[in-house]
mmCIF file of C-alpha atoms in Angstrom:
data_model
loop_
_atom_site.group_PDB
_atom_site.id
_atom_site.type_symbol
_atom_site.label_atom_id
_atom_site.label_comp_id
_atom_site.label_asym_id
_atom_site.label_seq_id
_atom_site.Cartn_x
_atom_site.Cartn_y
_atom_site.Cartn_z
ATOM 1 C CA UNK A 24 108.944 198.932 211.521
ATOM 2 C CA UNK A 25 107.677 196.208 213.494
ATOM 3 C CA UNK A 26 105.458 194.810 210.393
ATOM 4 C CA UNK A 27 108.956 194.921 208.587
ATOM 5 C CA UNK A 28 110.505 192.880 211.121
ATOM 6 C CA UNK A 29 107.721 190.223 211.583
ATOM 7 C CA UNK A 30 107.875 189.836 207.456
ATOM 8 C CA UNK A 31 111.793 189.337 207.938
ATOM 9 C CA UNK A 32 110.827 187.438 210.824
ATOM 10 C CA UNK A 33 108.431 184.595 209.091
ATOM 11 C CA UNK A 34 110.779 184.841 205.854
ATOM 12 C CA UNK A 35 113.742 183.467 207.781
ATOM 13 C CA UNK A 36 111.482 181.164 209.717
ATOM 14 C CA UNK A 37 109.992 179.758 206.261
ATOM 15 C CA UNK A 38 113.906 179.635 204.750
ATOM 16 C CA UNK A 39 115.007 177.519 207.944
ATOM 17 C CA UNK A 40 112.202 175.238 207.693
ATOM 18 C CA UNK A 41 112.727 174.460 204.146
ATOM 19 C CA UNK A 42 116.377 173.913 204.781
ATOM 20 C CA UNK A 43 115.584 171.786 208.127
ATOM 21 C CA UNK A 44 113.100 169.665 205.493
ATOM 22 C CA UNK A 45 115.901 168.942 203.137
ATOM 23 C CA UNK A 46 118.176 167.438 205.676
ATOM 24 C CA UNK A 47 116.263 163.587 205.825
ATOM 25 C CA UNK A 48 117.041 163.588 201.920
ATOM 26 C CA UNK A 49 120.239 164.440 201.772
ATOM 27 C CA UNK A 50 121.143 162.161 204.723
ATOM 28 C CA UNK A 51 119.284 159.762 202.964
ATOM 29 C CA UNK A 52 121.678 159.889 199.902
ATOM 30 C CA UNK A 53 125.188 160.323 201.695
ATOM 31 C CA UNK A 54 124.212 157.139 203.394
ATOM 32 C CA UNK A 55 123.448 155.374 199.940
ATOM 33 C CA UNK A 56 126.631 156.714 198.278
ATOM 34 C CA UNK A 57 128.685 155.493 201.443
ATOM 35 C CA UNK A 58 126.934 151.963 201.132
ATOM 36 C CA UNK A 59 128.502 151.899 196.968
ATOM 37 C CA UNK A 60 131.915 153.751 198.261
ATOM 38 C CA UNK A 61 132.839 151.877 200.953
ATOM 39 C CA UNK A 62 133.178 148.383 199.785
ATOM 40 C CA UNK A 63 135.539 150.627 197.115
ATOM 41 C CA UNK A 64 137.993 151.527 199.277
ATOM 42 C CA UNK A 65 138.495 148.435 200.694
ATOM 43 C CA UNK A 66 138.641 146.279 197.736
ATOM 44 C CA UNK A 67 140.972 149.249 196.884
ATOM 45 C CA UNK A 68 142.713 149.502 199.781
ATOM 46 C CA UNK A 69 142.889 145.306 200.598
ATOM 47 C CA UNK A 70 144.276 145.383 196.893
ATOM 48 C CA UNK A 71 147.622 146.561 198.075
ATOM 49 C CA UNK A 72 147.834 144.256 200.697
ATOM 50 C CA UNK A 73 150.479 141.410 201.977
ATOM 51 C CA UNK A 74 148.440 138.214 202.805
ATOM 52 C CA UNK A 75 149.871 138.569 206.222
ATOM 53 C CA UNK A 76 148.961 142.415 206.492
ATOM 54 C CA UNK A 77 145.440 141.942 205.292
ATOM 55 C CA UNK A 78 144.898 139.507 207.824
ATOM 56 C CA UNK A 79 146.261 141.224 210.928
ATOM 57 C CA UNK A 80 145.538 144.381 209.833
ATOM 58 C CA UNK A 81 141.953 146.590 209.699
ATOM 59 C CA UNK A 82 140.142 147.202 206.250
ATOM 60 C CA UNK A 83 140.856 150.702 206.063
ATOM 61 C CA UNK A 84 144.381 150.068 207.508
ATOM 62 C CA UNK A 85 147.024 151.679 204.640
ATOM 63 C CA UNK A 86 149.324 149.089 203.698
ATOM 64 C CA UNK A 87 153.076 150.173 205.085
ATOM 65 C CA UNK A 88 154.196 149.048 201.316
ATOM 66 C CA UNK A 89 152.174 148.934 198.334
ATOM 67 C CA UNK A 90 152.263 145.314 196.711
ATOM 68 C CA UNK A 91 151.883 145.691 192.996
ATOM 69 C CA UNK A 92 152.518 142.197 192.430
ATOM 70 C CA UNK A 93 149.060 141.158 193.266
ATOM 71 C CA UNK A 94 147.990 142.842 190.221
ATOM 72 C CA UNK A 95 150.634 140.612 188.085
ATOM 73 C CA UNK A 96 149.584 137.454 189.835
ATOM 74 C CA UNK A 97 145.981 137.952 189.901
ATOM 75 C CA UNK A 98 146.218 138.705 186.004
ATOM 76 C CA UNK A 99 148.633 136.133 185.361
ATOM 77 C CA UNK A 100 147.573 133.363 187.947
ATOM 78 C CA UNK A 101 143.997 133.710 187.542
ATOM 79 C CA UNK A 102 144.411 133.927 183.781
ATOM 80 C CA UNK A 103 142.113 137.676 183.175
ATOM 81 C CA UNK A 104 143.799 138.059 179.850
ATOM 82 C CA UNK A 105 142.196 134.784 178.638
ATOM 83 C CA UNK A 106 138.798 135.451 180.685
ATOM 84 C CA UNK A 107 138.553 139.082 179.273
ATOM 85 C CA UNK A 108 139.053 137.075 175.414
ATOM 86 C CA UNK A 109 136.621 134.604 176.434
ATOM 87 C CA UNK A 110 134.393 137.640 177.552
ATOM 88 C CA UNK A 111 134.440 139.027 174.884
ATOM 89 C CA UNK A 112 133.474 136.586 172.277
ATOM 90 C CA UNK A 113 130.439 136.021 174.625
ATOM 91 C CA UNK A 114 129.299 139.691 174.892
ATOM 92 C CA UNK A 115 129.878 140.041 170.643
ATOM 93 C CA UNK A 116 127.793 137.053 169.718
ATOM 94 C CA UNK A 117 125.486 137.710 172.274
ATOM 95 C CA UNK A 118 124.826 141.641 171.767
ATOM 96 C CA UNK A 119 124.392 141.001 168.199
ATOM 97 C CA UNK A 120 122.312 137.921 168.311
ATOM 98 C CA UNK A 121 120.281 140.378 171.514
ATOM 99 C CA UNK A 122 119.954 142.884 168.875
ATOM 100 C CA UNK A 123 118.662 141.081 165.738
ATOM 101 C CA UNK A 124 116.208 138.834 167.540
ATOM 102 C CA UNK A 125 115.180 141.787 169.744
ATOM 103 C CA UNK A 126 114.482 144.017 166.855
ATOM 104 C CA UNK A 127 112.618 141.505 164.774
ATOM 105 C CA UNK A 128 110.258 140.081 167.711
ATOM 106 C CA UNK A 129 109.510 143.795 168.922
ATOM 107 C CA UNK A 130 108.630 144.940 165.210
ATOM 108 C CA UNK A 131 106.588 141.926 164.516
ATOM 109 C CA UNK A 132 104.555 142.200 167.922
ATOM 110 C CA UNK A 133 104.493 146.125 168.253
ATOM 111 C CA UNK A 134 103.053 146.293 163.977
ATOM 112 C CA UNK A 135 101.022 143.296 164.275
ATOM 113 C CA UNK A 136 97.782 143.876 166.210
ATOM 114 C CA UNK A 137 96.446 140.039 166.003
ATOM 115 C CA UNK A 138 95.256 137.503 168.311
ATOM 116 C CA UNK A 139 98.444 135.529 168.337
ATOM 117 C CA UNK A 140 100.715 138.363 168.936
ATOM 118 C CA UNK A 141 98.455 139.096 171.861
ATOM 119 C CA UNK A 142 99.090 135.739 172.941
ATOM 120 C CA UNK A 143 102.874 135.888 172.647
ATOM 121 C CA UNK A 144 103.433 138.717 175.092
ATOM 122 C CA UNK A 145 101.115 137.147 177.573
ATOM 123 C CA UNK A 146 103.514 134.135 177.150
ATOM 124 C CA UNK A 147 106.647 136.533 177.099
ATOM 125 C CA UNK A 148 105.082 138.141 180.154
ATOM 126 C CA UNK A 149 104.165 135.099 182.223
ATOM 127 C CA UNK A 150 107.766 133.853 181.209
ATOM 128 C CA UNK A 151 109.019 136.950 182.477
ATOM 129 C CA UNK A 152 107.580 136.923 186.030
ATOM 130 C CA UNK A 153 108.916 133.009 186.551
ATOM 131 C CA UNK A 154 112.276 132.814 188.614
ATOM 132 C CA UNK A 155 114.984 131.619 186.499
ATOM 133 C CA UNK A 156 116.282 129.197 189.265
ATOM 134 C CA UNK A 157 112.704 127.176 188.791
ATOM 135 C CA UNK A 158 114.295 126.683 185.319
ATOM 136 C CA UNK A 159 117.263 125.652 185.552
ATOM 137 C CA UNK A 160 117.184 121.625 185.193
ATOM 138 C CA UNK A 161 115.194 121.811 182.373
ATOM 139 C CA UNK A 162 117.100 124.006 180.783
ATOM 140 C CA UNK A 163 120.560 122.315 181.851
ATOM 141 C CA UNK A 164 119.051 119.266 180.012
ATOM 142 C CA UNK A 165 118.413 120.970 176.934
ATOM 143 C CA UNK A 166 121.577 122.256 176.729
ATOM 144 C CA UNK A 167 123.313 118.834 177.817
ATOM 145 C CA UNK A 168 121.146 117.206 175.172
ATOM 146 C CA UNK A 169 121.990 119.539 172.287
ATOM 147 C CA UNK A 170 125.771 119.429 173.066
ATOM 148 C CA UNK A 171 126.451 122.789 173.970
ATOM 149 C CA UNK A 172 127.444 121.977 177.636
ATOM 150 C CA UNK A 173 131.357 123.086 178.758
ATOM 151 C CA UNK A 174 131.491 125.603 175.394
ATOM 152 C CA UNK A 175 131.375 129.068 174.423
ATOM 153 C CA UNK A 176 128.025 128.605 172.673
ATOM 154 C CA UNK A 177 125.872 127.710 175.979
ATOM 155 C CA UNK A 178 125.708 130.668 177.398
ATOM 156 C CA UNK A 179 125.539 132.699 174.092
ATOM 157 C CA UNK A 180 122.356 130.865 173.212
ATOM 158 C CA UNK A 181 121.132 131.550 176.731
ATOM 159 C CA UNK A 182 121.617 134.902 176.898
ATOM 160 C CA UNK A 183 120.170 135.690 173.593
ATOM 161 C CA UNK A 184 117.090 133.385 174.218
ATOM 162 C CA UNK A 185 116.306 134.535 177.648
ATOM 163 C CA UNK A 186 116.027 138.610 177.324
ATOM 164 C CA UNK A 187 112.697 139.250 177.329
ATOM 165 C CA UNK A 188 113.189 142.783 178.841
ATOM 166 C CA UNK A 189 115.148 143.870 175.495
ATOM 167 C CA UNK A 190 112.048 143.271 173.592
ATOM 168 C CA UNK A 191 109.864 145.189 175.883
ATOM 169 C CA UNK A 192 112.317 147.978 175.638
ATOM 170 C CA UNK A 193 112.278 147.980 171.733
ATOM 171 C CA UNK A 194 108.753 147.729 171.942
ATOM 172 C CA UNK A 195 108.402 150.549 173.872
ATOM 173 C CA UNK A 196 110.561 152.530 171.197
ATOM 174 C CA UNK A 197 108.279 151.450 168.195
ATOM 175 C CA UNK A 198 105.166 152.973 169.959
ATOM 176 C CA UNK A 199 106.956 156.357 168.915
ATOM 177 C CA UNK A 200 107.705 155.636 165.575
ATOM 178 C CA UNK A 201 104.957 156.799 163.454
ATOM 179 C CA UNK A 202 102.764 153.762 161.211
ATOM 180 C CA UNK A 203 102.440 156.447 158.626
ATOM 181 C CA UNK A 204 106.600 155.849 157.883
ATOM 182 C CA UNK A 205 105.508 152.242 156.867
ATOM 183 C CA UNK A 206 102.800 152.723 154.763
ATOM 184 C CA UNK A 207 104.254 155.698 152.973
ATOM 185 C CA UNK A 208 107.277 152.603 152.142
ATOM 186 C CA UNK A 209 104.782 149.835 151.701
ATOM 187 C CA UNK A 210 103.312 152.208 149.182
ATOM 188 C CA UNK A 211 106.324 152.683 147.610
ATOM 189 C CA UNK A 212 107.038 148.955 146.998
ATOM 190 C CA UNK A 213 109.073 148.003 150.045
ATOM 191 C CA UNK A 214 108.057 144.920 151.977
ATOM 192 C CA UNK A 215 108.554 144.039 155.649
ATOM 193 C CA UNK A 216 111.678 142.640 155.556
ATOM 194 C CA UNK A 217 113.033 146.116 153.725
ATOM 195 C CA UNK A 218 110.888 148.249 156.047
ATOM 196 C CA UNK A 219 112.562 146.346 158.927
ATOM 197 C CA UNK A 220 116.097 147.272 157.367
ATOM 198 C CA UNK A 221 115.711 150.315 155.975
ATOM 199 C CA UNK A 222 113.465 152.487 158.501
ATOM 200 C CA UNK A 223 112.754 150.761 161.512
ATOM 201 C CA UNK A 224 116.225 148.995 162.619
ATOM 202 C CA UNK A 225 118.017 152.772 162.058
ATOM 203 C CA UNK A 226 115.387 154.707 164.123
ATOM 204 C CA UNK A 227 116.152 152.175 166.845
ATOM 205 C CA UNK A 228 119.645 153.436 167.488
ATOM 206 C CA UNK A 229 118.704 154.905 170.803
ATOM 207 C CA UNK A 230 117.197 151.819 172.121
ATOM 208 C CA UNK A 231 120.152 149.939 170.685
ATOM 209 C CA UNK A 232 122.561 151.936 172.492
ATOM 210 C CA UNK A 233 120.667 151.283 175.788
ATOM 211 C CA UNK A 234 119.968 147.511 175.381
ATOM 212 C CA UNK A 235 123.959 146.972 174.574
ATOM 213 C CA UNK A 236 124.833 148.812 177.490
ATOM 214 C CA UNK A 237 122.393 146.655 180.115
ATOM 215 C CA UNK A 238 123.214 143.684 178.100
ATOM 216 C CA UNK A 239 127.269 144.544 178.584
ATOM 217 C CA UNK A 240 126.783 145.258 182.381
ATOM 218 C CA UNK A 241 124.760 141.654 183.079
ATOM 219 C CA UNK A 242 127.025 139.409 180.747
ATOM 220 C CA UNK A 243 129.886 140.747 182.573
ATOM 221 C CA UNK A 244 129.083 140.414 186.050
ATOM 222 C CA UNK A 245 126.952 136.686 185.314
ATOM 223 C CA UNK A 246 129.013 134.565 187.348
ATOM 224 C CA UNK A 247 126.162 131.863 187.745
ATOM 225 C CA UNK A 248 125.864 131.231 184.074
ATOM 226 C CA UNK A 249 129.769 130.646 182.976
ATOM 227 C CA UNK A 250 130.399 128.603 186.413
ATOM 228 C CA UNK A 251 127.651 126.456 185.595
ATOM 229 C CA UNK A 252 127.732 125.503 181.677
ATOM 230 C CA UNK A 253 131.246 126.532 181.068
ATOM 231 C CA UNK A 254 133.112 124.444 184.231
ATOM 232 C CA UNK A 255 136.460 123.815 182.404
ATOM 233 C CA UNK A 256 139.367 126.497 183.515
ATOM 234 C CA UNK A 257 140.065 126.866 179.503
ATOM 235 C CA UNK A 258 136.917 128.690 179.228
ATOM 236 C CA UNK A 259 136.917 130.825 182.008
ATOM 237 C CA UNK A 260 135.193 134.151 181.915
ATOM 238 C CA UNK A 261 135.534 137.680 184.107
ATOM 239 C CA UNK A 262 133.492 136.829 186.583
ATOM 240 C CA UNK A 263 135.316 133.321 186.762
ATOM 241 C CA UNK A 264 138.693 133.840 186.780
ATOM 242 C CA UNK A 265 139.165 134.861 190.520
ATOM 243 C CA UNK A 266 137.379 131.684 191.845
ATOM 244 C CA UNK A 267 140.708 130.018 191.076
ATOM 245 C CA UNK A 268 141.879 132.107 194.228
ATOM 246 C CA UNK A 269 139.398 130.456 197.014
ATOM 247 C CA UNK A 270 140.143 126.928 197.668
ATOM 248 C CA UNK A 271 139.324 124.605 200.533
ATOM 249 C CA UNK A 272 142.051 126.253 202.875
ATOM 250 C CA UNK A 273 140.728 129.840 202.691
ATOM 251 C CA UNK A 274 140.949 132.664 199.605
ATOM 252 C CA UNK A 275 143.669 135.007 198.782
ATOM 253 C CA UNK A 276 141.383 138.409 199.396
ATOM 254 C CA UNK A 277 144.708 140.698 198.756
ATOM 255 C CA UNK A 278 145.074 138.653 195.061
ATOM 256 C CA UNK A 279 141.050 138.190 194.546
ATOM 257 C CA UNK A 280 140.835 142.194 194.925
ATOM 258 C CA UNK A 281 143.316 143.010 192.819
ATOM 259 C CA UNK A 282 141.743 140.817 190.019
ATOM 260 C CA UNK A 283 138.675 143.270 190.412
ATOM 261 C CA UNK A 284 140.138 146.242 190.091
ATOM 262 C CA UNK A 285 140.996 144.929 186.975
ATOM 263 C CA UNK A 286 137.510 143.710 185.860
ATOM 264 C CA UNK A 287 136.029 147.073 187.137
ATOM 265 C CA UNK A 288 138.250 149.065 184.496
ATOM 266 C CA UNK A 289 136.790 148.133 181.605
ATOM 267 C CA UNK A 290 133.526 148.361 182.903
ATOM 268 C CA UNK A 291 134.352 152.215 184.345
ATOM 269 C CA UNK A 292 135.822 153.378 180.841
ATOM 270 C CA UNK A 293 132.856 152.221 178.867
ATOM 271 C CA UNK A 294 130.275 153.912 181.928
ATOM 272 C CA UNK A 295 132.044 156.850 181.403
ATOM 273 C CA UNK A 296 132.347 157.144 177.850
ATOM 274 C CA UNK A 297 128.533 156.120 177.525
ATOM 275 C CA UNK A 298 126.503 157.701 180.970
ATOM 276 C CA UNK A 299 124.897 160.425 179.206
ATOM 277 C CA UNK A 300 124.005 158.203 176.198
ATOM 278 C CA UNK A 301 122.446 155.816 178.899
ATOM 279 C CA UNK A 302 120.256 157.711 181.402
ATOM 280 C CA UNK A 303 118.819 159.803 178.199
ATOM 281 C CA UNK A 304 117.928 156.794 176.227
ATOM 282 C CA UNK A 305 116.386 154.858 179.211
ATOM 283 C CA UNK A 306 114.072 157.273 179.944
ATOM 284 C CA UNK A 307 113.842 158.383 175.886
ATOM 285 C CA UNK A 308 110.468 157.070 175.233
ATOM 286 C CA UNK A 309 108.779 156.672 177.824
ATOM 287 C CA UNK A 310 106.193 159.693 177.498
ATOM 288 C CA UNK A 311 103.935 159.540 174.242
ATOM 289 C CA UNK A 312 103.585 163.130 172.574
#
């Protein structure tokens, strides 16, 4: 009896240590999902908000009545329709210009084994660990120079140009697509250019799906980029269109979060839609078999 006890004993004293182990992680993670839910609720709550109420009132203060017109003037006032428009021109050209030139540079450097490919990701590398701010008059000049400045195309060419990462992450796809697929084609007649097209672009899919995604979340939430090559109101963006709200007086918070409760939808649809597509394919890869 007493050998029974003293194995219940040590059993319950193991099960209440593991328990008493788990409790650092799992504070650990309520305090991380409080630090992304709180600034929520009080965009949410602020939202709903006279400008008089939000300022005498506390951030998690209920408003007595909910104002709906800060939705209409945020989206009229601060002009989202036209930003989302403008938005979305930037994020087609871009995503398919991302794609294309992502595709082709990873193919070329992932099949080609030569010195000067070598050479090329060292650059894309070195480029790639260089701060973008250390950049930016040189590249402000180009731009000026080739008469892109205050239009839609500046920060299309930028943001196709600049995304190294994208071409890592294809690359990192190709190294599990089998050589023996291109040869067996190459043997058959097909060149690069119809090896590219027909059998390497269409096993990419997964990467694709991944790279549009990232690409979609930065694009939308640049504000730097759009403020600083596209300063005319006409061509405000997302991530824009709410500066119109802060002046020299102060900023209409109750209007400003409105406005990004209405950026964050679009945003929260396609997450949804697309979350299981996105943490398998980022992590698709990664492990050679």
């Amino acid at each position: 009896m007493k050998s029974t006890e003293t194995k219940v004993n040590k059993k319950v004293s193991v099960k209440f240590t593991r328990a008493l182990l788990q409790v650092p992680k799992y504070a650990v993670l309520i305090f991380c999902c409080l630090l992304v839910i709180i600034p929520l609720v009080v965009v949410l709550i602020g939202a709903f908000k006279t400008h008089d109420e939000y300022i005498s009132t506390g951030v998690f203060e209920l408003p007595s009545v909910p104002q709906f017109e800060n939705f209409k003037i945020a989206f009229i006032n601060g002009k989202v329709m036209q930003g989302l428009l403008n938005t979305a021109i930037i994020l087609a050209v871009s995503c398919f210009g991302t794609i294309i030139t992502g595709t082709m540079t990873a193919f070329v450097l992932q099949r080609f084994r030569t010195i000067f490919t070598r050479g090329v990701k060292a650059v894309f590398l070195f480029a790639s660990l260089l701060p973008n701010i250390s950049m930016q008059v040189t590249v402000f000049q180009i731009v000026s120079k080739l008469g892109m400045y205050d239009s839609l195309a500046a920060p299309c060419v930028l943001y196709i140009g600049t995304d190294i990462i994208s071409i890592y992450i294809f690359m990192q796809f190709l190294d599990n697509i089998s050589l023996s697929l291109d040869e067996s084609a190459f043997l058959d007649g097909a060149g690069y250019p119809r090896i590219y097209w027909s059998i390497i672009l269409p096993l990419l899919r997964p990467a694709i799906a991944t790279v549009l995604v990232i690409k979609f979340v930065s694009i939308y939430n640049d504000f730097y980029t759009p403020n600083l090559y596209m300063p005319s109101k006409e061509l405000g963006v997302v991530s824009t269109a709410l500066y119109r709200f802060i002046g020299p007086y102060g900023a209409k918070w109750e209007i400003i979060f409105a406005g990004i409760i209405i950026c964050i939808i679009p945003t929260l649809i396609i997450f949804l839609c697309l979350q299981k597509s996105i943490y398998s394919n980022l992590v698709t890869g990664s492990v050679k078999e």
